[in-house]
Amino acid sequence: TQLLEQSPQFLSIQEGENLTVYCNSSSVFSSLQWYRQEPGEGPVLLVTVVTGGEVKKLKRLTFQFGDARKDSSLHITAAQPGDTGLYLCAGYNQGGKLIFGQGTELSVKP
Amino acid sequence: DSGVTQTPKHLITATGQRVTLRCSPRSGDLSVYWYQQSLDQGLQFLIQYYNGEERAKGNILERFSAQQFPDLHSELNLSSLELGDSALYFCASSGGGTYYNEQFFGPGTRLTVL
């Protein structure tokens, strides 16, 4: 069974700090996705990484796909209260179904 | 706004009852996916329909069933409800039937079983 493990589960930081969220698996994924979910809303796709070693930047967010395509990370620079939310990594398993990590609950305090 | 609508937003019912959740996909999207999100299990894929036909099945209980109608809206039916079925149920849609198409999620239906 392909599983995605995220760490940390909870993160509470002050505005302006940097943070990194990790998504790990013992299985190889052809691509990994990162979503952000706000309370009362559905997940929204932030990025898809498809090539081992790939780095993608979205303003203050930097996403990296591991060389072996088994892990990914999300780094946020100078976090803002608007970054608060649940961050989910996801990947398609061998059956073509989208599986999600347990999520990282981020709280950025002003 | 993702363009995916779900009704109702909240649903409170009792154990043993049956409920129907409704989803309207984005205009033009042929695929509809249903997911369940609970605190202990996280976000879990239940089932996918593509243009009216079942395309993929995940961890969907036998008490649950879904269908996609000719106008492409979908319904998820949950019967013989148990306390453990309390969760957020999300519908997502995408343009194609292949798994690499981006999925757009609706706002969800929060089901509470008392």
PDB file of C-alpha atoms in Angstrom:
ATOM      1  CA  THR A   1       0.000   0.000   0.000  1.00  0.00           C
ATOM      2  CA  GLN A   2       1.359   3.366  -0.994  1.00  0.00           C
ATOM      3  CA  LEU A   3       1.261   5.814   1.912  1.00  0.00           C
ATOM      4  CA  LEU A   4       2.230   9.439   2.265  1.00  0.00           C
ATOM      5  CA  GLU A   5       3.440  10.611   5.663  1.00  0.00           C
ATOM      6  CA  GLN A   6       3.548  14.295   6.475  1.00  0.00           C
ATOM      7  CA  SER A   7       5.469  16.022   9.204  1.00  0.00           C
ATOM      8  CA  PRO A   8       4.976  17.887  11.313  1.00  0.00           C
ATOM      9  CA  GLN A   9       1.264  17.385  11.952  1.00  0.00           C
ATOM     10  CA  PHE A  10       0.906  20.775  13.634  1.00  0.00           C
ATOM     11  CA  LEU A  11       2.981  23.910  13.317  1.00  0.00           C
ATOM     12  CA  SER A  12       2.414  27.199  15.119  1.00  0.00           C
ATOM     13  CA  ILE A  13       4.771  30.031  14.260  1.00  0.00           C
ATOM     14  CA  GLN A  14       5.023  33.809  14.373  1.00  0.00           C
ATOM     15  CA  GLU A  15       4.589  36.009  11.333  1.00  0.00           C
ATOM     16  CA  GLY A  16       7.870  36.427   9.470  1.00  0.00           C
ATOM     17  CA  GLU A  17       9.323  33.017  10.367  1.00  0.00           C
ATOM     18  CA  ASN A  18      10.302  30.378   7.821  1.00  0.00           C
ATOM     19  CA  LEU A  19       9.022  26.816   7.880  1.00  0.00           C
ATOM     20  CA  THR A  20       9.308  23.526   6.043  1.00  0.00           C
ATOM     21  CA  VAL A  21       6.721  20.760   5.735  1.00  0.00           C
ATOM     22  CA  TYR A  22       7.771  17.284   4.664  1.00  0.00           C
ATOM     23  CA  CYS A  23       5.961  14.565   2.749  1.00  0.00           C
ATOM     24  CA  ASN A  24       7.592  11.125   2.688  1.00  0.00           C
ATOM     25  CA  SER A  25       6.840   7.726   1.251  1.00  0.00           C
ATOM     26  CA  SER A  26       8.595   4.409   0.845  1.00  0.00           C
ATOM     27  CA  SER A  27       7.071   4.198  -2.639  1.00  0.00           C
ATOM     28  CA  VAL A  28       7.950   5.986  -5.857  1.00  0.00           C
ATOM     29  CA  PHE A  29       5.381   8.401  -7.209  1.00  0.00           C
ATOM     30  CA  SER A  30       5.235   9.631 -10.797  1.00  0.00           C
ATOM     31  CA  SER A  31       4.245  13.031  -9.427  1.00  0.00           C
ATOM     32  CA  LEU A  32       3.258  14.656  -6.161  1.00  0.00           C
ATOM     33  CA  GLN A  33       0.837  17.468  -5.518  1.00  0.00           C
ATOM     34  CA  TRP A  34       0.451  20.006  -2.728  1.00  0.00           C
ATOM     35  CA  TYR A  35      -2.926  21.369  -1.676  1.00  0.00           C
ATOM     36  CA  ARG A  36      -4.005  24.024   0.784  1.00  0.00           C
ATOM     37  CA  GLN A  37      -7.321  23.743   2.589  1.00  0.00           C
ATOM     38  CA  GLU A  38      -8.973  26.495   4.608  1.00  0.00           C
ATOM     39  CA  PRO A  39     -11.714  25.852   7.182  1.00  0.00           C
ATOM     40  CA  GLY A  40     -15.071  25.305   5.523  1.00  0.00           C
ATOM     41  CA  GLU A  41     -13.519  24.913   2.081  1.00  0.00           C
ATOM     42  CA  GLY A  42     -12.286  22.120  -0.123  1.00  0.00           C
ATOM     43  CA  PRO A  43      -8.586  21.603  -0.902  1.00  0.00           C
ATOM     44  CA  VAL A  44      -7.095  23.852  -3.564  1.00  0.00           C
ATOM     45  CA  LEU A  45      -4.219  22.638  -5.710  1.00  0.00           C
ATOM     46  CA  LEU A  46      -1.036  24.706  -5.247  1.00  0.00           C
ATOM     47  CA  VAL A  47       1.452  22.812  -7.391  1.00  0.00           C
ATOM     48  CA  THR A  48       2.291  19.518  -9.086  1.00  0.00           C
ATOM     49  CA  VAL A  49       5.913  18.326  -9.181  1.00  0.00           C
ATOM     50  CA  VAL A  50       6.716  15.648 -11.730  1.00  0.00           C
ATOM     51  CA  THR A  51      10.500  15.381 -12.201  1.00  0.00           C
ATOM     52  CA  GLY A  52      12.893  14.011  -9.577  1.00  0.00           C
ATOM     53  CA  GLY A  53      14.887  16.906  -8.127  1.00  0.00           C
ATOM     54  CA  GLU A  54      12.448  19.478  -9.453  1.00  0.00           C
ATOM     55  CA  VAL A  55      12.049  22.762  -7.593  1.00  0.00           C
ATOM     56  CA  LYS A  56       9.041  25.006  -8.150  1.00  0.00           C
ATOM     57  CA  LYS A  57       8.461  28.423  -6.660  1.00  0.00           C
ATOM     58  CA  LEU A  58       5.129  30.090  -6.064  1.00  0.00           C
ATOM     59  CA  LYS A  59       5.837  33.540  -4.561  1.00  0.00           C
ATOM     60  CA  ARG A  60       7.051  32.763  -1.004  1.00  0.00           C
ATOM     61  CA  LEU A  61       6.405  29.014  -1.360  1.00  0.00           C
ATOM     62  CA  THR A  62       9.090  26.657  -2.643  1.00  0.00           C
ATOM     63  CA  PHE A  63       8.253  23.061  -3.501  1.00  0.00           C
ATOM     64  CA  GLN A  64      10.835  20.341  -4.048  1.00  0.00           C
ATOM     65  CA  PHE A  65      10.493  16.789  -5.355  1.00  0.00           C
ATOM     66  CA  GLY A  66      13.104  14.345  -4.111  1.00  0.00           C
ATOM     67  CA  ASP A  67      15.591  12.864  -6.564  1.00  0.00           C
ATOM     68  CA  ALA A  68      14.155   9.388  -6.004  1.00  0.00           C
ATOM     69  CA  ARG A  69      10.571  10.693  -6.327  1.00  0.00           C
ATOM     70  CA  LYS A  70       9.662   9.326  -2.915  1.00  0.00           C
ATOM     71  CA  ASP A  71       9.467  12.571  -1.002  1.00  0.00           C
ATOM     72  CA  SER A  72       8.648  16.233  -1.316  1.00  0.00           C
ATOM     73  CA  SER A  73       8.929  19.358   0.769  1.00  0.00           C
ATOM     74  CA  LEU A  74       7.160  22.682   1.009  1.00  0.00           C
ATOM     75  CA  HIS A  75       9.127  25.649   2.315  1.00  0.00           C
ATOM     76  CA  ILE A  76       7.448  28.935   3.196  1.00  0.00           C
ATOM     77  CA  THR A  77       9.568  32.031   3.571  1.00  0.00           C
ATOM     78  CA  ALA A  78       8.462  34.883   5.838  1.00  0.00           C
ATOM     79  CA  ALA A  79       5.133  33.293   6.715  1.00  0.00           C
ATOM     80  CA  GLN A  80       2.074  35.507   6.952  1.00  0.00           C
ATOM     81  CA  PRO A  81      -1.233  34.988   8.801  1.00  0.00           C
ATOM     82  CA  GLY A  82      -2.860  34.436   5.414  1.00  0.00           C
ATOM     83  CA  ASP A  83      -0.763  31.268   5.032  1.00  0.00           C
ATOM     84  CA  THR A  84      -2.709  29.659   7.880  1.00  0.00           C
ATOM     85  CA  GLY A  85      -4.441  26.470   6.812  1.00  0.00           C
ATOM     86  CA  LEU A  86      -4.116  22.738   6.281  1.00  0.00           C
ATOM     87  CA  TYR A  87      -1.419  21.722   3.810  1.00  0.00           C
ATOM     88  CA  LEU A  88      -1.855  18.356   2.144  1.00  0.00           C
ATOM     89  CA  CYS A  89       0.458  16.414  -0.094  1.00  0.00           C
ATOM     90  CA  ALA A  90      -1.071  13.929  -2.509  1.00  0.00           C
ATOM     91  CA  GLY A  91      -0.044  11.502  -5.191  1.00  0.00           C
ATOM     92  CA  TYR A  92      -1.634   9.063  -7.584  1.00  0.00           C
ATOM     93  CA  ASN A  93      -1.148   5.448  -6.579  1.00  0.00           C
ATOM     94  CA  GLN A  94      -0.598   2.588  -8.968  1.00  0.00           C
ATOM     95  CA  GLY A  95      -4.367   2.222  -9.373  1.00  0.00           C
ATOM     96  CA  GLY A  96      -4.681   5.819 -10.549  1.00  0.00           C
ATOM     97  CA  LYS A  97      -6.383   6.970  -7.347  1.00  0.00           C
ATOM     98  CA  LEU A  98      -5.361  10.159  -5.585  1.00  0.00           C
ATOM     99  CA  ILE A  99      -4.110   9.446  -2.062  1.00  0.00           C
ATOM    100  CA  PHE A 100      -3.434  12.125   0.512  1.00  0.00           C
ATOM    101  CA  GLY A 101      -1.104  12.564   3.438  1.00  0.00           C
ATOM    102  CA  GLN A 102      -2.632  13.297   6.832  1.00  0.00           C
ATOM    103  CA  GLY A 103      -1.902  16.988   6.440  1.00  0.00           C
ATOM    104  CA  THR A 104       0.015  19.687   8.302  1.00  0.00           C
ATOM    105  CA  GLU A 105      -2.053  22.207  10.223  1.00  0.00           C
ATOM    106  CA  LEU A 106      -0.219  25.538  10.026  1.00  0.00           C
ATOM    107  CA  SER A 107      -1.060  28.495  12.228  1.00  0.00           C
ATOM    108  CA  VAL A 108       0.752  31.784  11.671  1.00  0.00           C
ATOM    109  CA  LYS A 109       0.239  34.297  14.448  1.00  0.00           C
ATOM    110  CA  PRO A 110       0.555  38.047  13.799  1.00  0.00           C
TER     111      PRO A 110
ATOM    112  CA  ASP B   1     -14.721  29.564  -6.062  1.00  0.00           C
ATOM    113  CA  SER B   2     -13.814  26.256  -7.738  1.00  0.00           C
ATOM    114  CA  GLY B   3     -17.028  26.068  -9.753  1.00  0.00           C
ATOM    115  CA  VAL B   4     -18.036  22.827  -8.031  1.00  0.00           C
ATOM    116  CA  THR B   5     -21.174  23.089  -5.918  1.00  0.00           C
ATOM    117  CA  GLN B   6     -22.311  20.768  -3.167  1.00  0.00           C
ATOM    118  CA  THR B   7     -25.561  20.633  -1.243  1.00  0.00           C
ATOM    119  CA  PRO B   8     -26.396  20.627   1.543  1.00  0.00           C
ATOM    120  CA  LYS B   9     -23.544  22.333   3.389  1.00  0.00           C
ATOM    121  CA  HIS B  10     -24.500  20.766   6.694  1.00  0.00           C
ATOM    122  CA  LEU B  11     -26.531  17.688   7.471  1.00  0.00           C
ATOM    123  CA  ILE B  12     -27.470  16.352  10.896  1.00  0.00           C
ATOM    124  CA  THR B  13     -29.198  13.007  11.147  1.00  0.00           C
ATOM    125  CA  ALA B  14     -29.576   9.968  13.364  1.00  0.00           C
ATOM    126  CA  THR B  15     -28.003   6.533  13.280  1.00  0.00           C
ATOM    127  CA  GLY B  16     -29.718   4.119  10.939  1.00  0.00           C
ATOM    128  CA  GLN B  17     -30.950   6.862   8.626  1.00  0.00           C
ATOM    129  CA  ARG B  18     -30.205   7.415   4.936  1.00  0.00           C
ATOM    130  CA  VAL B  19     -29.026  10.657   3.343  1.00  0.00           C
ATOM    131  CA  THR B  20     -28.206  11.904  -0.147  1.00  0.00           C
ATOM    132  CA  LEU B  21     -25.428  14.359  -0.906  1.00  0.00           C
ATOM    133  CA  ARG B  22     -25.490  16.229  -4.175  1.00  0.00           C
ATOM    134  CA  CYS B  23     -22.674  17.558  -6.343  1.00  0.00           C
ATOM    135  CA  SER B  24     -22.667  19.659  -9.498  1.00  0.00           C
ATOM    136  CA  PRO B  25     -19.316  19.601 -11.314  1.00  0.00           C
ATOM    137  CA  ARG B  26     -17.650  22.510 -13.081  1.00  0.00           C
ATOM    138  CA  SER B  27     -19.202  23.297 -16.424  1.00  0.00           C
ATOM    139  CA  GLY B  28     -17.809  20.887 -19.000  1.00  0.00           C
ATOM    140  CA  ASP B  29     -16.136  18.508 -16.532  1.00  0.00           C
ATOM    141  CA  LEU B  30     -17.010  14.877 -17.158  1.00  0.00           C
ATOM    142  CA  SER B  31     -15.394  13.279 -14.106  1.00  0.00           C
ATOM    143  CA  VAL B  32     -16.736  13.464 -10.579  1.00  0.00           C
ATOM    144  CA  TYR B  33     -14.892  12.154  -7.531  1.00  0.00           C
ATOM    145  CA  TRP B  34     -16.156  11.677  -3.984  1.00  0.00           C
ATOM    146  CA  TYR B  35     -13.916  11.895  -0.924  1.00  0.00           C
ATOM    147  CA  GLN B  36     -14.458  11.502   2.809  1.00  0.00           C
ATOM    148  CA  GLN B  37     -12.419  13.565   5.289  1.00  0.00           C
ATOM    149  CA  SER B  38     -12.350  12.622   8.952  1.00  0.00           C
ATOM    150  CA  LEU B  39      -9.973  13.507  11.768  1.00  0.00           C
ATOM    151  CA  ASP B  40      -8.604   9.995  12.157  1.00  0.00           C
ATOM    152  CA  GLN B  41      -8.519   8.869   8.505  1.00  0.00           C
ATOM    153  CA  GLY B  42      -7.705  12.091   6.719  1.00  0.00           C
ATOM    154  CA  LEU B  43      -8.911  12.628   3.154  1.00  0.00           C
ATOM    155  CA  GLN B  44      -9.890   9.317   1.539  1.00  0.00           C
ATOM    156  CA  PHE B  45     -10.942   8.645  -2.045  1.00  0.00           C
ATOM    157  CA  LEU B  46     -14.335   6.918  -2.274  1.00  0.00           C
ATOM    158  CA  ILE B  47     -15.380   6.652  -5.906  1.00  0.00           C
ATOM    159  CA  GLN B  48     -15.051   8.230  -9.362  1.00  0.00           C
ATOM    160  CA  TYR B  49     -17.584   8.559 -12.160  1.00  0.00           C
ATOM    161  CA  TYR B  50     -16.789   9.553 -15.719  1.00  0.00           C
ATOM    162  CA  ASN B  51     -19.590  10.605 -18.033  1.00  0.00           C
ATOM    163  CA  GLY B  52     -22.158   8.544 -16.168  1.00  0.00           C
ATOM    164  CA  GLU B  53     -20.074   5.412 -15.711  1.00  0.00           C
ATOM    165  CA  GLU B  54     -18.227   4.229 -12.620  1.00  0.00           C
ATOM    166  CA  ARG B  55     -14.492   4.612 -13.345  1.00  0.00           C
ATOM    167  CA  ALA B  56     -12.665   3.833 -10.095  1.00  0.00           C
ATOM    168  CA  LYS B  57     -13.493   2.687  -6.608  1.00  0.00           C
ATOM    169  CA  GLY B  58     -11.641   3.411  -3.387  1.00  0.00           C
ATOM    170  CA  ASN B  59     -12.447   2.785   0.250  1.00  0.00           C
ATOM    171  CA  ILE B  60     -16.198   3.028  -0.188  1.00  0.00           C
ATOM    172  CA  LEU B  61     -18.396   1.039   2.188  1.00  0.00           C
ATOM    173  CA  GLU B  62     -21.136  -1.220   0.839  1.00  0.00           C
ATOM    174  CA  ARG B  63     -23.675   0.986   2.669  1.00  0.00           C
ATOM    175  CA  PHE B  64     -22.600   3.848   0.413  1.00  0.00           C
ATOM    176  CA  SER B  65     -23.442   4.202  -3.258  1.00  0.00           C
ATOM    177  CA  ALA B  66     -23.135   6.886  -5.882  1.00  0.00           C
ATOM    178  CA  GLN B  67     -24.328   7.697  -9.355  1.00  0.00           C
ATOM    179  CA  GLN B  68     -23.780  10.296 -12.029  1.00  0.00           C
ATOM    180  CA  PHE B  69     -26.749  11.498 -14.009  1.00  0.00           C
ATOM    181  CA  PRO B  70     -27.007  12.471 -17.717  1.00  0.00           C
ATOM    182  CA  ASP B  71     -26.639  16.159 -16.808  1.00  0.00           C
ATOM    183  CA  LEU B  72     -23.362  15.100 -15.066  1.00  0.00           C
ATOM    184  CA  HIS B  73     -24.399  15.980 -11.540  1.00  0.00           C
ATOM    185  CA  SER B  74     -23.690  13.269  -9.007  1.00  0.00           C
ATOM    186  CA  GLU B  75     -25.257  12.002  -5.824  1.00  0.00           C
ATOM    187  CA  LEU B  76     -23.673  10.073  -2.974  1.00  0.00           C
ATOM    188  CA  ASN B  77     -26.125   7.971  -0.991  1.00  0.00           C
ATOM    189  CA  LEU B  78     -25.221   6.943   2.538  1.00  0.00           C
ATOM    190  CA  SER B  79     -27.489   4.428   4.277  1.00  0.00           C
ATOM    191  CA  SER B  80     -27.733   2.688   7.662  1.00  0.00           C
ATOM    192  CA  LEU B  81     -25.686   5.542   9.022  1.00  0.00           C
ATOM    193  CA  GLU B  82     -23.354   4.984  11.953  1.00  0.00           C
ATOM    194  CA  LEU B  83     -21.695   7.436  14.303  1.00  0.00           C
ATOM    195  CA  GLY B  84     -18.403   6.813  12.540  1.00  0.00           C
ATOM    196  CA  ASP B  85     -19.801   8.111   9.252  1.00  0.00           C
ATOM    197  CA  SER B  86     -19.709  11.638  10.651  1.00  0.00           C
ATOM    198  CA  ALA B  87     -17.237  13.452   8.419  1.00  0.00           C
ATOM    199  CA  LEU B  88     -16.767  16.012   5.687  1.00  0.00           C
ATOM    200  CA  TYR B  89     -17.693  14.700   2.254  1.00  0.00           C
ATOM    201  CA  PHE B  90     -16.091  16.395  -0.719  1.00  0.00           C
ATOM    202  CA  CYS B  91     -16.892  16.189  -4.364  1.00  0.00           C
ATOM    203  CA  ALA B  92     -14.280  17.075  -6.972  1.00  0.00           C
ATOM    204  CA  SER B  93     -14.466  17.304 -10.730  1.00  0.00           C
ATOM    205  CA  SER B  94     -12.017  17.228 -13.588  1.00  0.00           C
ATOM    206  CA  GLY B  95     -12.201  17.543 -17.321  1.00  0.00           C
ATOM    207  CA  GLY B  96     -11.116  14.099 -18.359  1.00  0.00           C
ATOM    208  CA  GLY B  97     -11.309  10.532 -17.221  1.00  0.00           C
ATOM    209  CA  THR B  98      -7.582  10.061 -16.805  1.00  0.00           C
ATOM    210  CA  TYR B  99      -6.109  10.458 -13.371  1.00  0.00           C
ATOM    211  CA  TYR B 100      -3.616  13.195 -14.176  1.00  0.00           C
ATOM    212  CA  ASN B 101      -6.246  15.821 -14.804  1.00  0.00           C
ATOM    213  CA  GLU B 102      -6.362  18.497 -12.094  1.00  0.00           C
ATOM    214  CA  GLN B 103      -9.229  17.971  -9.689  1.00  0.00           C
ATOM    215  CA  PHE B 104     -11.260  20.923  -8.435  1.00  0.00           C
ATOM    216  CA  PHE B 105     -12.894  20.431  -5.049  1.00  0.00           C
ATOM    217  CA  GLY B 106     -16.270  21.662  -3.875  1.00  0.00           C
ATOM    218  CA  PRO B 107     -16.820  23.243  -0.435  1.00  0.00           C
ATOM    219  CA  GLY B 108     -17.964  19.953   1.092  1.00  0.00           C
ATOM    220  CA  THR B 109     -20.930  18.663   3.055  1.00  0.00           C
ATOM    221  CA  ARG B 110     -20.446  18.258   6.795  1.00  0.00           C
ATOM    222  CA  LEU B 111     -22.391  15.193   7.947  1.00  0.00           C
ATOM    223  CA  THR B 112     -23.101  14.706  11.637  1.00  0.00           C
ATOM    224  CA  VAL B 113     -24.656  11.427  12.746  1.00  0.00           C
ATOM    225  CA  LEU B 114     -26.119  11.509  16.251  1.00  0.00           C
TER     226      LEU B 114
END
